Amino acid sequence: RGVRLLHGSRASFGMFDSFTQSWQQMTEETMEQKKQEGFQFQVAYLLKQERVDLGTLKDIITQSAEVMGYKGWRKMMPGVESNPEVVEMKKHEKLIDACPTELKKDVGKIRGMEKIKLQKATGLTPQEINKTLKMYKEIEQLHRWLRKRAEAGKDIPKSTHQMLKMMLEPDGGMKRSMMAGKKPM
């Protein structure tokens, strides 16, 4: 069933090993493709928006979930509901749904007392609320950057990798201090 290797580990040479590896590789490639489709949707959607608010963020979250296969019939598949990305998306949606309309339109007003009210209404921790607000600020920043690029007639990124390269260019339009600690979407 297997050959014993160094330190007691086993190498399996069963007939389904190559099938399993191929399946895992195909699944990873599909997820990467879905992430790129989600990114392209976000870019196209943000370019159409005059301004960004929490409603815009919710639209992006919802559409990304659909592109990634976390909505519709696929959400019934085992493991989807417990997927960390799905759990995170649901927290963001829950917070946005709990926000009064005036706070959705002016996120800058979400401070101390408003955060406490949202925390009580949603059951989310202050860290989770701050994470959603940080996500909003990043989307807002990306929106401004994309719109400036489009208005200047510059290329629009087609992937997260391409976006990071464009942002880091000397005339990329994004200050390096703003990029500190950023991860690709």
XYZ file of N, CA, C and O in Angstrom:
740
model
N 0.819 -1.192 0.000
C 0.000 0.000 0.000
C 0.861 1.253 0.000
O 0.383 2.303 -0.319
N 2.021 1.168 0.410
C 2.878 2.330 0.417
C 4.294 1.938 0.744
O 4.567 0.827 1.172
N 5.198 2.829 0.522
C 6.597 2.594 0.799
C 6.985 3.493 1.956
O 6.680 4.683 1.960
N 7.642 2.893 2.954
C 8.056 3.666 4.112
C 9.265 4.522 3.725
O 10.233 4.048 3.173
N 9.146 5.836 4.017
C 10.231 6.764 3.729
C 10.932 7.111 5.031
O 10.656 6.525 6.070
N 11.808 8.089 4.990
C 12.522 8.523 6.182
C 11.556 9.012 7.250
O 10.489 9.544 6.956
N 11.907 8.861 8.492
C 11.175 9.369 9.651
C 9.758 8.816 9.755
O 8.858 9.479 10.229
N 9.523 7.632 9.249
C 8.243 6.975 9.446
C 7.116 7.440 8.550
O 5.990 6.991 8.689
N 7.367 8.365 7.617
C 6.287 8.794 6.730
C 6.078 7.755 5.637
O 6.924 6.905 5.400
N 4.937 7.829 4.982
C 4.615 6.860 3.940
C 4.378 7.582 2.624
O 3.822 8.665 2.588
N 4.760 6.954 1.550
C 4.422 7.418 0.213
C 3.409 6.436 -0.327
O 3.605 5.234 -0.253
N 2.313 6.941 -0.817
C 1.269 6.068 -1.319
C 1.339 6.021 -2.835
O 1.481 7.045 -3.487
N 1.236 4.838 -3.385
C 1.289 4.665 -4.822
C -0.007 4.034 -5.322
O -0.002 3.250 -6.251
N -1.128 4.378 -4.699
C -2.423 3.838 -5.098
C -2.839 4.388 -6.453
O -2.341 5.400 -6.927
N -3.803 3.720 -7.063
C -4.209 4.122 -8.405
C -4.999 5.435 -8.414
O -5.133 6.065 -9.445
N -5.520 5.873 -7.272
C -6.289 7.111 -7.239
C -5.459 8.325 -6.836
O -5.972 9.436 -6.806
N -4.180 8.124 -6.524
C -3.340 9.245 -6.113
C -3.226 10.309 -7.202
O -3.362 11.499 -6.940
N -2.971 9.885 -8.430
C -2.824 10.862 -9.511
C -4.165 11.547 -9.788
O -4.215 12.729 -10.100
N -5.263 10.803 -9.646
C -6.587 11.390 -9.831
C -6.832 12.464 -8.772
O -7.293 13.569 -9.084
N -6.507 12.166 -7.523
C -6.702 13.111 -6.426
C -5.864 14.367 -6.646
O -6.349 15.487 -6.471
N -4.603 14.184 -7.046
C -3.737 15.335 -7.287
C -4.264 16.178 -8.446
O -4.264 17.399 -8.377
N -4.722 15.529 -9.511
C -5.271 16.261 -10.651
C -6.512 17.029 -10.242
O -6.721 18.176 -10.654
N -7.371 16.420 -9.433
C -8.596 17.064 -8.967
C -8.261 18.297 -8.123
O -8.845 19.355 -8.289
N -7.301 18.159 -7.213
C -6.914 19.286 -6.365
C -6.344 20.427 -7.198
O -6.668 21.591 -6.973
N -5.511 20.094 -8.171
C -4.916 21.118 -9.029
C -6.004 21.818 -9.843
O -6.012 23.042 -9.955
N -6.939 21.045 -10.377
C -8.025 21.619 -11.160
C -8.899 22.528 -10.291
O -9.310 23.607 -10.706
N -9.161 22.102 -9.068
C -9.965 22.905 -8.144
C -9.258 24.219 -7.823
O -9.880 25.280 -7.818
N -7.952 24.174 -7.568
C -7.187 25.387 -7.280
C -7.190 26.331 -8.470
O -7.344 27.544 -8.316
N -7.023 25.780 -9.682
C -7.030 26.607 -10.884
C -8.400 27.251 -11.092
O -8.488 28.421 -11.460
N -9.460 26.499 -10.833
C -10.818 27.033 -10.972
C -11.045 28.156 -9.973
O -11.617 29.200 -10.330
N -10.611 27.973 -8.733
C -10.780 29.018 -7.716
C -9.989 30.276 -8.092
O -10.474 31.388 -7.905
N -8.797 30.099 -8.624
C -7.994 31.243 -9.047
C -8.696 31.984 -10.185
O -8.751 33.218 -10.198
N -9.252 31.233 -11.110
C -9.993 31.840 -12.217
C -11.213 32.594 -11.691
O -11.504 33.705 -12.121
N -11.922 32.014 -10.729
C -13.091 32.667 -10.137
C -12.692 33.952 -9.415
O -13.397 34.954 -9.469
N -11.539 33.932 -8.731
C -11.067 35.128 -8.045
C -10.773 36.239 -9.050
O -11.079 37.402 -8.810
N -10.165 35.864 -10.186
C -9.873 36.858 -11.214
C -11.155 37.412 -11.822
O -11.256 38.598 -12.098
N -12.160 36.547 -12.020
C -13.453 37.014 -12.522
C -14.083 37.981 -11.521
O -14.663 38.995 -11.911
N -13.975 37.653 -10.231
C -14.492 38.532 -9.187
C -13.788 39.878 -9.203
O -14.422 40.930 -9.073
N -12.472 39.857 -9.383
C -11.696 41.093 -9.449
C -12.137 41.929 -10.651
O -12.347 43.134 -10.537
N -12.274 41.279 -11.800
C -12.677 42.008 -13.005
C -14.078 42.609 -12.846
O -14.332 43.715 -13.310
N -14.970 41.875 -12.175
C -16.291 42.436 -11.900
C -16.158 43.682 -11.028
O -16.785 44.705 -11.293
N -15.346 43.593 -9.964
C -15.175 44.723 -9.048
C -14.670 45.951 -9.785
O -15.178 47.053 -9.585
N -13.675 45.759 -10.629
C -13.100 46.883 -11.363
C -14.161 47.509 -12.267
O -14.348 48.734 -12.265
N -14.863 46.690 -13.038
C -15.890 47.208 -13.944
C -16.989 47.923 -13.161
O -17.444 49.010 -13.556
N -17.403 47.335 -12.057
C -18.462 47.928 -11.233
C -18.016 49.263 -10.641
O -18.753 50.242 -10.668
N -16.803 49.309 -10.109
C -16.300 50.548 -9.498
C -16.149 51.658 -10.524
O -16.402 52.833 -10.223
N -15.741 51.310 -11.727
C -15.584 52.333 -12.761
C -16.921 52.964 -13.149
O -16.967 54.119 -13.571
N -18.012 52.239 -12.989
C -19.343 52.762 -13.328
C -19.906 53.681 -12.243
O -20.824 54.445 -12.497
N -19.372 53.596 -11.032
C -19.917 54.341 -9.895
C -19.351 55.758 -9.828
O -18.154 55.947 -9.987
N -20.254 56.721 -9.587
C -19.811 58.105 -9.370
C -19.166 58.243 -7.998
O -18.160 58.910 -7.845
N -19.799 57.621 -7.001
C -19.245 57.632 -5.646
C -19.497 56.276 -5.008
O -20.329 55.512 -5.464
N -18.765 56.015 -3.939
C -18.836 54.721 -3.266
C -19.385 54.918 -1.862
O -19.012 55.859 -1.171
N -20.295 54.020 -1.459
C -20.793 54.013 -0.087
C -20.908 52.556 0.368
O -20.483 51.649 -0.347
N -21.479 52.334 1.546
C -21.580 50.953 2.041
C -22.504 50.097 1.175
O -22.330 48.891 1.092
N -23.472 50.717 0.517
C -24.317 49.974 -0.418
C -23.499 49.418 -1.572
O -23.711 48.286 -2.019
N -22.549 50.212 -2.045
C -21.649 49.768 -3.113
C -20.826 48.582 -2.634
O -20.667 47.596 -3.362
N -20.316 48.680 -1.406
C -19.525 47.584 -0.850
C -20.363 46.315 -0.760
O -19.902 45.232 -1.118
N -21.611 46.441 -0.318
C -22.469 45.256 -0.228
C -22.717 44.658 -1.609
O -22.695 43.440 -1.773
N -22.943 45.508 -2.607
C -23.127 45.007 -3.977
C -21.904 44.224 -4.431
O -22.026 43.151 -5.036
N -20.727 44.749 -4.136
C -19.488 44.075 -4.530
C -19.356 42.741 -3.810
O -19.009 41.729 -4.421
N -19.646 42.719 -2.524
C -19.565 41.476 -1.744
C -20.535 40.439 -2.301
O -20.175 39.281 -2.522
N -21.771 40.868 -2.550
C -22.791 39.949 -3.052
C -22.419 39.400 -4.425
O -22.490 38.191 -4.662
N -22.012 40.285 -5.330
C -21.645 39.838 -6.676
C -20.401 38.957 -6.651
O -20.328 37.976 -7.381
N -19.444 39.298 -5.802
C -18.233 38.459 -5.694
C -18.596 37.073 -5.178
O -18.055 36.069 -5.647
N -19.523 37.020 -4.225
C -19.959 35.727 -3.690
C -20.623 34.892 -4.780
O -20.424 33.676 -4.857
N -21.393 35.538 -5.635
C -22.033 34.815 -6.733
C -21.002 34.307 -7.733
O -21.071 33.159 -8.172
N -20.043 35.159 -8.082
C -18.998 34.751 -9.026
C -18.172 33.610 -8.455
O -17.823 32.656 -9.155
N -17.893 33.678 -7.150
C -17.073 32.646 -6.510
C -17.870 31.366 -6.238
O -17.313 30.357 -5.841
N -19.183 31.419 -6.437
C -20.008 30.235 -6.231
C -20.474 30.042 -4.802
O -20.827 28.938 -4.404
N -20.508 31.117 -4.019
C -20.933 31.012 -2.629
C -22.410 31.330 -2.442
O -22.918 31.308 -1.347
N -23.086 31.673 -3.511
C -24.520 31.975 -3.454
C -25.251 30.982 -4.364
O -24.650 30.239 -5.108
N -26.563 31.007 -4.322
C -27.354 30.123 -5.183
C -27.276 28.681 -4.705
O -27.072 28.396 -3.531
N -27.418 27.766 -5.634
C -27.455 26.343 -5.289
C -26.147 25.837 -4.708
O -26.132 24.888 -3.937
N -25.028 26.477 -5.064
C -23.726 26.001 -4.581
C -23.565 26.153 -3.075
O -22.781 25.430 -2.464
N -24.314 27.075 -2.471
C -24.176 27.275 -1.028
C -24.685 26.071 -0.247
O -24.391 25.925 0.927
N -25.427 25.182 -0.917
C -25.938 23.973 -0.270
C -24.897 22.857 -0.218
O -25.091 21.861 0.463
N -23.807 23.045 -0.935
C -22.771 22.015 -0.969
C -22.066 21.951 0.378
O -21.888 22.976 1.045
N -21.662 20.752 0.803
C -20.990 20.605 2.098
C -19.738 21.480 2.187
O -18.949 21.540 1.251
N -19.591 22.153 3.298
C -18.394 22.943 3.562
C -18.465 24.388 3.117
O -17.655 25.211 3.551
N -19.419 24.735 2.249
C -19.472 26.103 1.742
C -19.834 27.086 2.851
O -19.202 28.124 3.007
N -20.844 26.758 3.648
C -21.284 27.661 4.716
C -20.210 27.891 5.776
O -20.170 28.933 6.401
N -19.331 26.907 5.973
C -18.288 27.049 6.989
C -16.975 27.571 6.406
O -16.013 27.774 7.141
N -16.936 27.804 5.097
C -15.745 28.347 4.455
C -15.434 29.706 5.075
O -16.320 30.558 5.184
N -14.198 29.945 5.495
C -13.851 31.221 6.149
C -14.212 32.452 5.318
O -14.629 33.470 5.872
N -14.074 32.368 3.991
C -14.420 33.505 3.142
C -15.920 33.789 3.191
O -16.346 34.938 3.209
N -16.723 32.725 3.225
C -18.176 32.883 3.289
C -18.577 33.468 4.641
O -19.406 34.381 4.706
N -17.991 32.962 5.706
C -18.278 33.469 7.050
C -17.945 34.961 7.115
O -18.727 35.763 7.643
N -16.807 35.338 6.562
C -16.380 36.745 6.556
C -17.350 37.607 5.754
O -17.746 38.691 6.194
N -17.755 37.124 4.578
C -18.701 37.880 3.751
C -20.016 38.114 4.486
O -20.592 39.196 4.422
N -20.483 37.080 5.187
C -21.747 37.197 5.914
C -21.648 38.234 7.029
O -22.604 38.962 7.298
N -20.494 38.320 7.678
C -20.301 39.332 8.727
C -20.364 40.737 8.135
O -20.993 41.631 8.696
N -19.697 40.917 6.983
C -19.726 42.227 6.324
C -21.159 42.595 5.936
O -21.602 43.716 6.181
N -21.876 41.634 5.345
C -23.259 41.885 4.932
C -24.152 42.211 6.129
O -24.989 43.113 6.067
N -23.966 41.482 7.218
C -24.763 41.691 8.423
C -24.573 43.113 8.954
O -25.543 43.791 9.321
N -23.328 43.581 8.990
C -23.049 44.931 9.471
C -23.671 45.973 8.549
O -24.321 46.915 9.014
N -23.486 45.804 7.257
C -24.010 46.786 6.300
C -25.536 46.843 6.378
O -26.127 47.922 6.356
N -26.175 45.691 6.499
C -27.636 45.648 6.612
C -28.126 46.362 7.872
O -29.208 46.947 7.876
N -27.338 46.301 8.939
C -27.735 46.918 10.210
C -27.506 48.430 10.235
O -28.052 49.115 11.098
N -26.727 48.944 9.307
C -26.444 50.383 9.285
C -27.651 51.180 8.809
O -28.257 50.842 7.792
N -27.977 52.265 9.505
C -29.018 53.167 9.007
C -28.563 53.792 7.679
O -27.359 53.927 7.425
N -29.512 54.194 6.865
C -29.213 54.723 5.528
C -28.231 55.884 5.568
O -27.310 55.940 4.753
N -28.405 56.807 6.538
C -27.503 57.970 6.571
C -26.061 57.563 6.861
O -25.122 58.205 6.393
N -25.852 56.473 7.615
C -24.491 55.993 7.868
C -23.931 55.254 6.655
O -22.728 55.283 6.417
N -24.797 54.588 5.910
C -24.340 53.912 4.687
C -23.827 54.929 3.684
O -22.887 54.664 2.955
N -24.456 56.091 3.647
C -24.070 57.135 2.687
C -22.857 57.935 3.152
O -22.110 58.449 2.338
N -22.684 58.047 4.481
C -21.565 58.816 5.038
C -20.863 57.978 6.102
O -21.118 58.119 7.299
N -19.967 57.116 5.652
C -19.293 56.163 6.532
C -18.431 56.864 7.580
O -18.224 56.337 8.663
N -17.994 58.081 7.289
C -17.184 58.845 8.241
C -17.896 59.108 9.562
O -17.255 59.374 10.576
N -19.220 59.014 9.557
C -19.994 59.240 10.780
C -20.008 58.025 11.698
O -20.494 58.113 12.823
N -19.516 56.910 11.227
C -19.496 55.699 12.059
C -18.296 55.783 12.984
O -17.172 55.480 12.608
N -18.577 56.246 14.185
C -17.536 56.397 15.209
C -18.023 55.760 16.491
O -18.999 55.010 16.481
N -17.410 56.067 17.596
C -17.673 55.503 18.914
C -19.064 54.976 19.200
O -19.307 53.778 19.225
N -20.027 55.885 19.440
C -21.381 55.465 19.829
C -22.071 54.676 18.720
O -22.788 53.715 18.987
N -21.843 55.082 17.481
C -22.458 54.369 16.359
C -21.921 52.952 16.280
O -22.663 52.006 16.004
N -20.633 52.799 16.517
C -20.036 51.461 16.498
C -20.621 50.598 17.616
O -20.885 49.411 17.417
N -20.815 51.184 18.782
C -21.391 50.436 19.909
C -22.818 49.991 19.571
O -23.197 48.848 19.823
N -23.608 50.902 18.979
C -24.974 50.540 18.569
C -24.957 49.411 17.541
O -25.751 48.475 17.623
N -24.040 49.507 16.590
C -23.935 48.455 15.566
C -23.482 47.134 16.180
O -23.943 46.064 15.789
N -22.589 47.235 17.134
C -22.106 46.036 17.813
C -23.256 45.331 18.530
O -23.414 44.121 18.432
N -24.089 46.108 19.223
C -25.232 45.526 19.926
C -26.258 44.957 18.948
O -26.849 43.912 19.191
N -26.473 45.644 17.840
C -27.480 45.216 16.858
C -27.060 43.959 16.102
O -27.904 43.151 15.713
N -25.753 43.787 15.887
C -25.277 42.683 15.038
C -24.627 41.544 15.812
O -24.513 40.438 15.283
N -24.134 41.838 17.012
C -23.398 40.818 17.753
C -21.960 40.667 17.278
O -21.248 39.754 17.694
N -21.533 41.573 16.411
C -20.156 41.536 15.916
C -19.222 42.224 16.905
O -19.635 43.101 17.658
N -17.959 41.828 16.886
C -16.966 42.447 17.760
C -16.508 43.778 17.160
O -16.670 44.005 15.949
N -15.918 44.646 17.973
C -15.382 45.903 17.427
C -14.348 45.646 16.311
O -14.300 46.386 15.332
N -13.564 44.590 16.463
C -12.565 44.264 15.437
C -13.233 43.908 14.108
O -12.752 44.299 13.040
N -14.338 43.167 14.183
C -15.053 42.789 12.957
C -15.686 44.013 12.297
O -15.679 44.135 11.072
N -16.209 44.915 13.101
C -16.776 46.159 12.567
C -15.677 46.984 11.913
O -15.840 47.483 10.794
N -14.550 47.109 12.600
C -13.420 47.862 12.036
C -12.898 47.225 10.757
O -12.473 47.933 9.836
N -12.937 45.912 10.679
C -12.481 45.214 9.472
C -13.359 45.573 8.272
O -12.856 45.814 7.176
N -14.672 45.635 8.495
C -15.587 46.025 7.414
C -15.341 47.471 7.006
O -15.306 47.783 5.815
N -15.140 48.341 7.982
C -14.884 49.751 7.681
C -13.560 49.927 6.945
O -13.448 50.751 6.028
N -12.573 49.126 7.317
C -11.281 49.175 6.618
C -11.457 48.701 5.180
O -10.895 49.279 4.247
N -12.242 47.654 5.002
C -12.514 47.145 3.659
C -13.188 48.230 2.814
O -12.846 48.421 1.650
N -14.133 48.942 3.424
C -14.801 50.038 2.719
C -13.778 51.095 2.288
O -13.799 51.562 1.147
N -12.891 51.488 3.200
C -11.899 52.522 2.879
C -10.987 52.071 1.732
O -10.613 52.869 0.876
N -10.627 50.797 1.726
C -9.789 50.275 0.643
C -10.534 50.297 -0.688
O -9.958 50.642 -1.720
N -11.818 49.936 -0.667
C -12.627 49.967 -1.890
C -12.779 51.410 -2.377
O -12.688 51.683 -3.575
N -12.988 52.324 -1.443
C -13.106 53.740 -1.789
C -11.811 54.248 -2.432
O -11.833 54.951 -3.445
N -10.690 53.869 -1.854
C -9.388 54.266 -2.377
C -9.162 53.663 -3.770
O -8.687 54.356 -4.681
N -9.507 52.396 -3.932
C -9.378 51.734 -5.228
C -10.275 52.418 -6.251
O -9.866 52.630 -7.401
N -11.481 52.780 -5.855
C -12.417 53.472 -6.741
C -11.804 54.769 -7.255
O -11.810 55.026 -8.466
N -11.262 55.577 -6.357
C -10.640 56.842 -6.764
C -9.482 56.607 -7.721
O -9.347 57.289 -8.735
N -8.654 55.624 -7.397
C -7.480 55.324 -8.222
C -7.907 54.868 -9.622
O -7.348 55.339 -10.618
N -8.884 53.968 -9.688
C -9.356 53.477 -10.987
C -9.967 54.600 -11.819
O -9.711 54.696 -13.029
N -10.779 55.433 -11.190
C -11.420 56.526 -11.917
C -10.380 57.510 -12.467
O -10.501 57.978 -13.602
N -9.351 57.811 -11.666
C -8.291 58.713 -12.132
C -7.550 58.107 -13.318
O -7.239 58.800 -14.283
N -7.273 56.802 -13.252
C -6.595 56.126 -14.366
C -7.453 56.179 -15.630
O -6.951 56.453 -16.710
N -8.724 55.901 -15.477
C -9.627 55.897 -16.628
C -9.732 57.294 -17.240
O -9.678 57.446 -18.468
N -9.870 58.312 -16.386
C -9.963 59.690 -16.871
C -8.689 60.130 -17.576
O -8.736 60.926 -18.514
N -7.541 59.618 -17.131
C -6.258 59.975 -17.740
C -5.961 59.118 -18.982
O -4.929 59.298 -19.627
N -6.842 58.167 -19.284
C -6.638 57.315 -20.459
C -5.587 56.234 -20.246
O -5.074 55.670 -21.211
N -5.271 55.942 -18.997
C -4.287 54.898 -18.692
C -4.950 53.526 -18.691
O -6.175 53.417 -18.570
N -4.116 52.492 -18.811
C -4.622 51.120 -18.791
C -5.295 50.816 -17.459
O -4.865 51.299 -16.409
N -6.320 49.977 -17.533
C -7.030 49.507 -16.345
C -6.567 48.076 -16.092
O -6.494 47.270 -17.020
N -6.216 47.741 -14.845
C -5.703 46.387 -14.567
C -6.745 45.299 -14.811
O -7.930 45.495 -14.580
N -6.249 44.160 -15.283
C -7.119 43.009 -15.548
C -6.946 41.910 -14.505
O -7.678 40.940 -14.496
N -5.959 42.078 -13.620
C -5.725 41.103 -12.554
C -5.169 41.826 -11.337
O -4.693 42.962 -11.443
N -5.211 41.146 -10.201
C -4.676 41.759 -8.984
C -3.172 41.984 -9.112
O -2.652 43.001 -8.660
N -2.494 41.036 -9.745
C -1.046 41.166 -9.928
C -0.739 42.401 -10.783
O 0.142 43.203 -10.449
N -1.466 42.556 -11.873
C -1.273 43.695 -12.758
C -1.597 45.008 -12.026
O -0.903 46.004 -12.193
N -2.624 44.984 -11.191
C -2.996 46.179 -10.433
C -1.859 46.599 -9.499
O -1.500 47.782 -9.433
N -1.288 45.642 -8.775
C -0.205 45.975 -7.848
C 0.999 46.545 -8.601
O 1.626 47.504 -8.133
N 1.319 45.963 -9.758
C 2.420 46.495 -10.558
C 2.146 47.928 -10.982
O 3.024 48.795 -10.897
N 0.915 48.194 -11.425
C 0.554 49.551 -11.854
C 0.599 50.533 -10.694
O 1.042 51.675 -10.849
N 0.144 50.096 -9.530
C 0.139 50.977 -8.363
C 1.547 51.337 -7.921
O 1.777 52.435 -7.407
N 2.471 50.416 -8.102
C 3.837 50.643 -7.643
C 4.703 51.393 -8.649
O 5.828 51.763 -8.332
N 4.195 51.614 -9.857
C 4.942 52.386 -10.837
C 5.149 53.801 -10.303
O 4.313 54.312 -9.548
N 6.251 54.459 -10.696
C 6.493 55.818 -10.195
C 5.325 56.779 -10.449
O 5.014 57.605 -9.621
N 4.666 56.665 -11.592
C 3.520 57.532 -11.877
C 2.207 56.758 -11.758
O 1.212 57.087 -12.388
N 2.217 55.736 -10.898
C 1.059 54.855 -10.756
C -0.134 55.488 -10.078
O -1.246 54.998 -10.163
N 0.074 56.592 -9.380
C -1.038 57.290 -8.762
C -1.360 56.843 -7.346
O -2.265 57.367 -6.720
N -0.639 55.884 -6.827
C -0.895 55.403 -5.468
C 0.362 55.659 -4.651
O 1.448 55.231 -5.025
N 0.194 56.362 -3.555
C 1.346 56.645 -2.693
C 1.805 55.362 -2.035
O 1.000 54.539 -1.612
N 3.099 55.191 -1.950
C 3.645 53.980 -1.330
C 3.199 53.836 0.120
O 2.996 52.743 0.603
N 3.029 54.943 0.828
C 2.580 54.867 2.217
C 1.174 54.281 2.298
O 0.826 53.621 3.265
N 0.371 54.477 1.254
C -0.978 53.931 1.220
C -0.951 52.437 0.928
O -1.890 51.722 1.246
N 0.117 51.969 0.322
C 0.237 50.567 -0.056
C 0.821 49.709 1.044
O 0.812 48.495 0.948
N 1.325 50.301 2.102
C 1.978 49.546 3.166
C 1.025 48.491 3.742
O -0.071 48.796 4.134
N 1.465 47.260 3.716
C 0.698 46.173 4.297
C -0.461 45.699 3.447
O -1.263 44.899 3.891
N -0.581 46.150 2.217
C -1.690 45.740 1.354
C -1.449 44.354 0.799
O -0.336 43.995 0.469
N -2.533 43.591 0.697
C -2.491 42.285 0.056
C -3.390 42.365 -1.170
O -4.361 43.112 -1.169
N -3.095 41.583 -2.188
C -3.992 41.587 -3.338
C -5.351 41.054 -2.955
O -5.469 40.210 -2.091
N -6.390 41.566 -3.620
C -7.756 41.112 -3.324
C -7.996 39.726 -3.859
O -7.535 39.303 -4.819
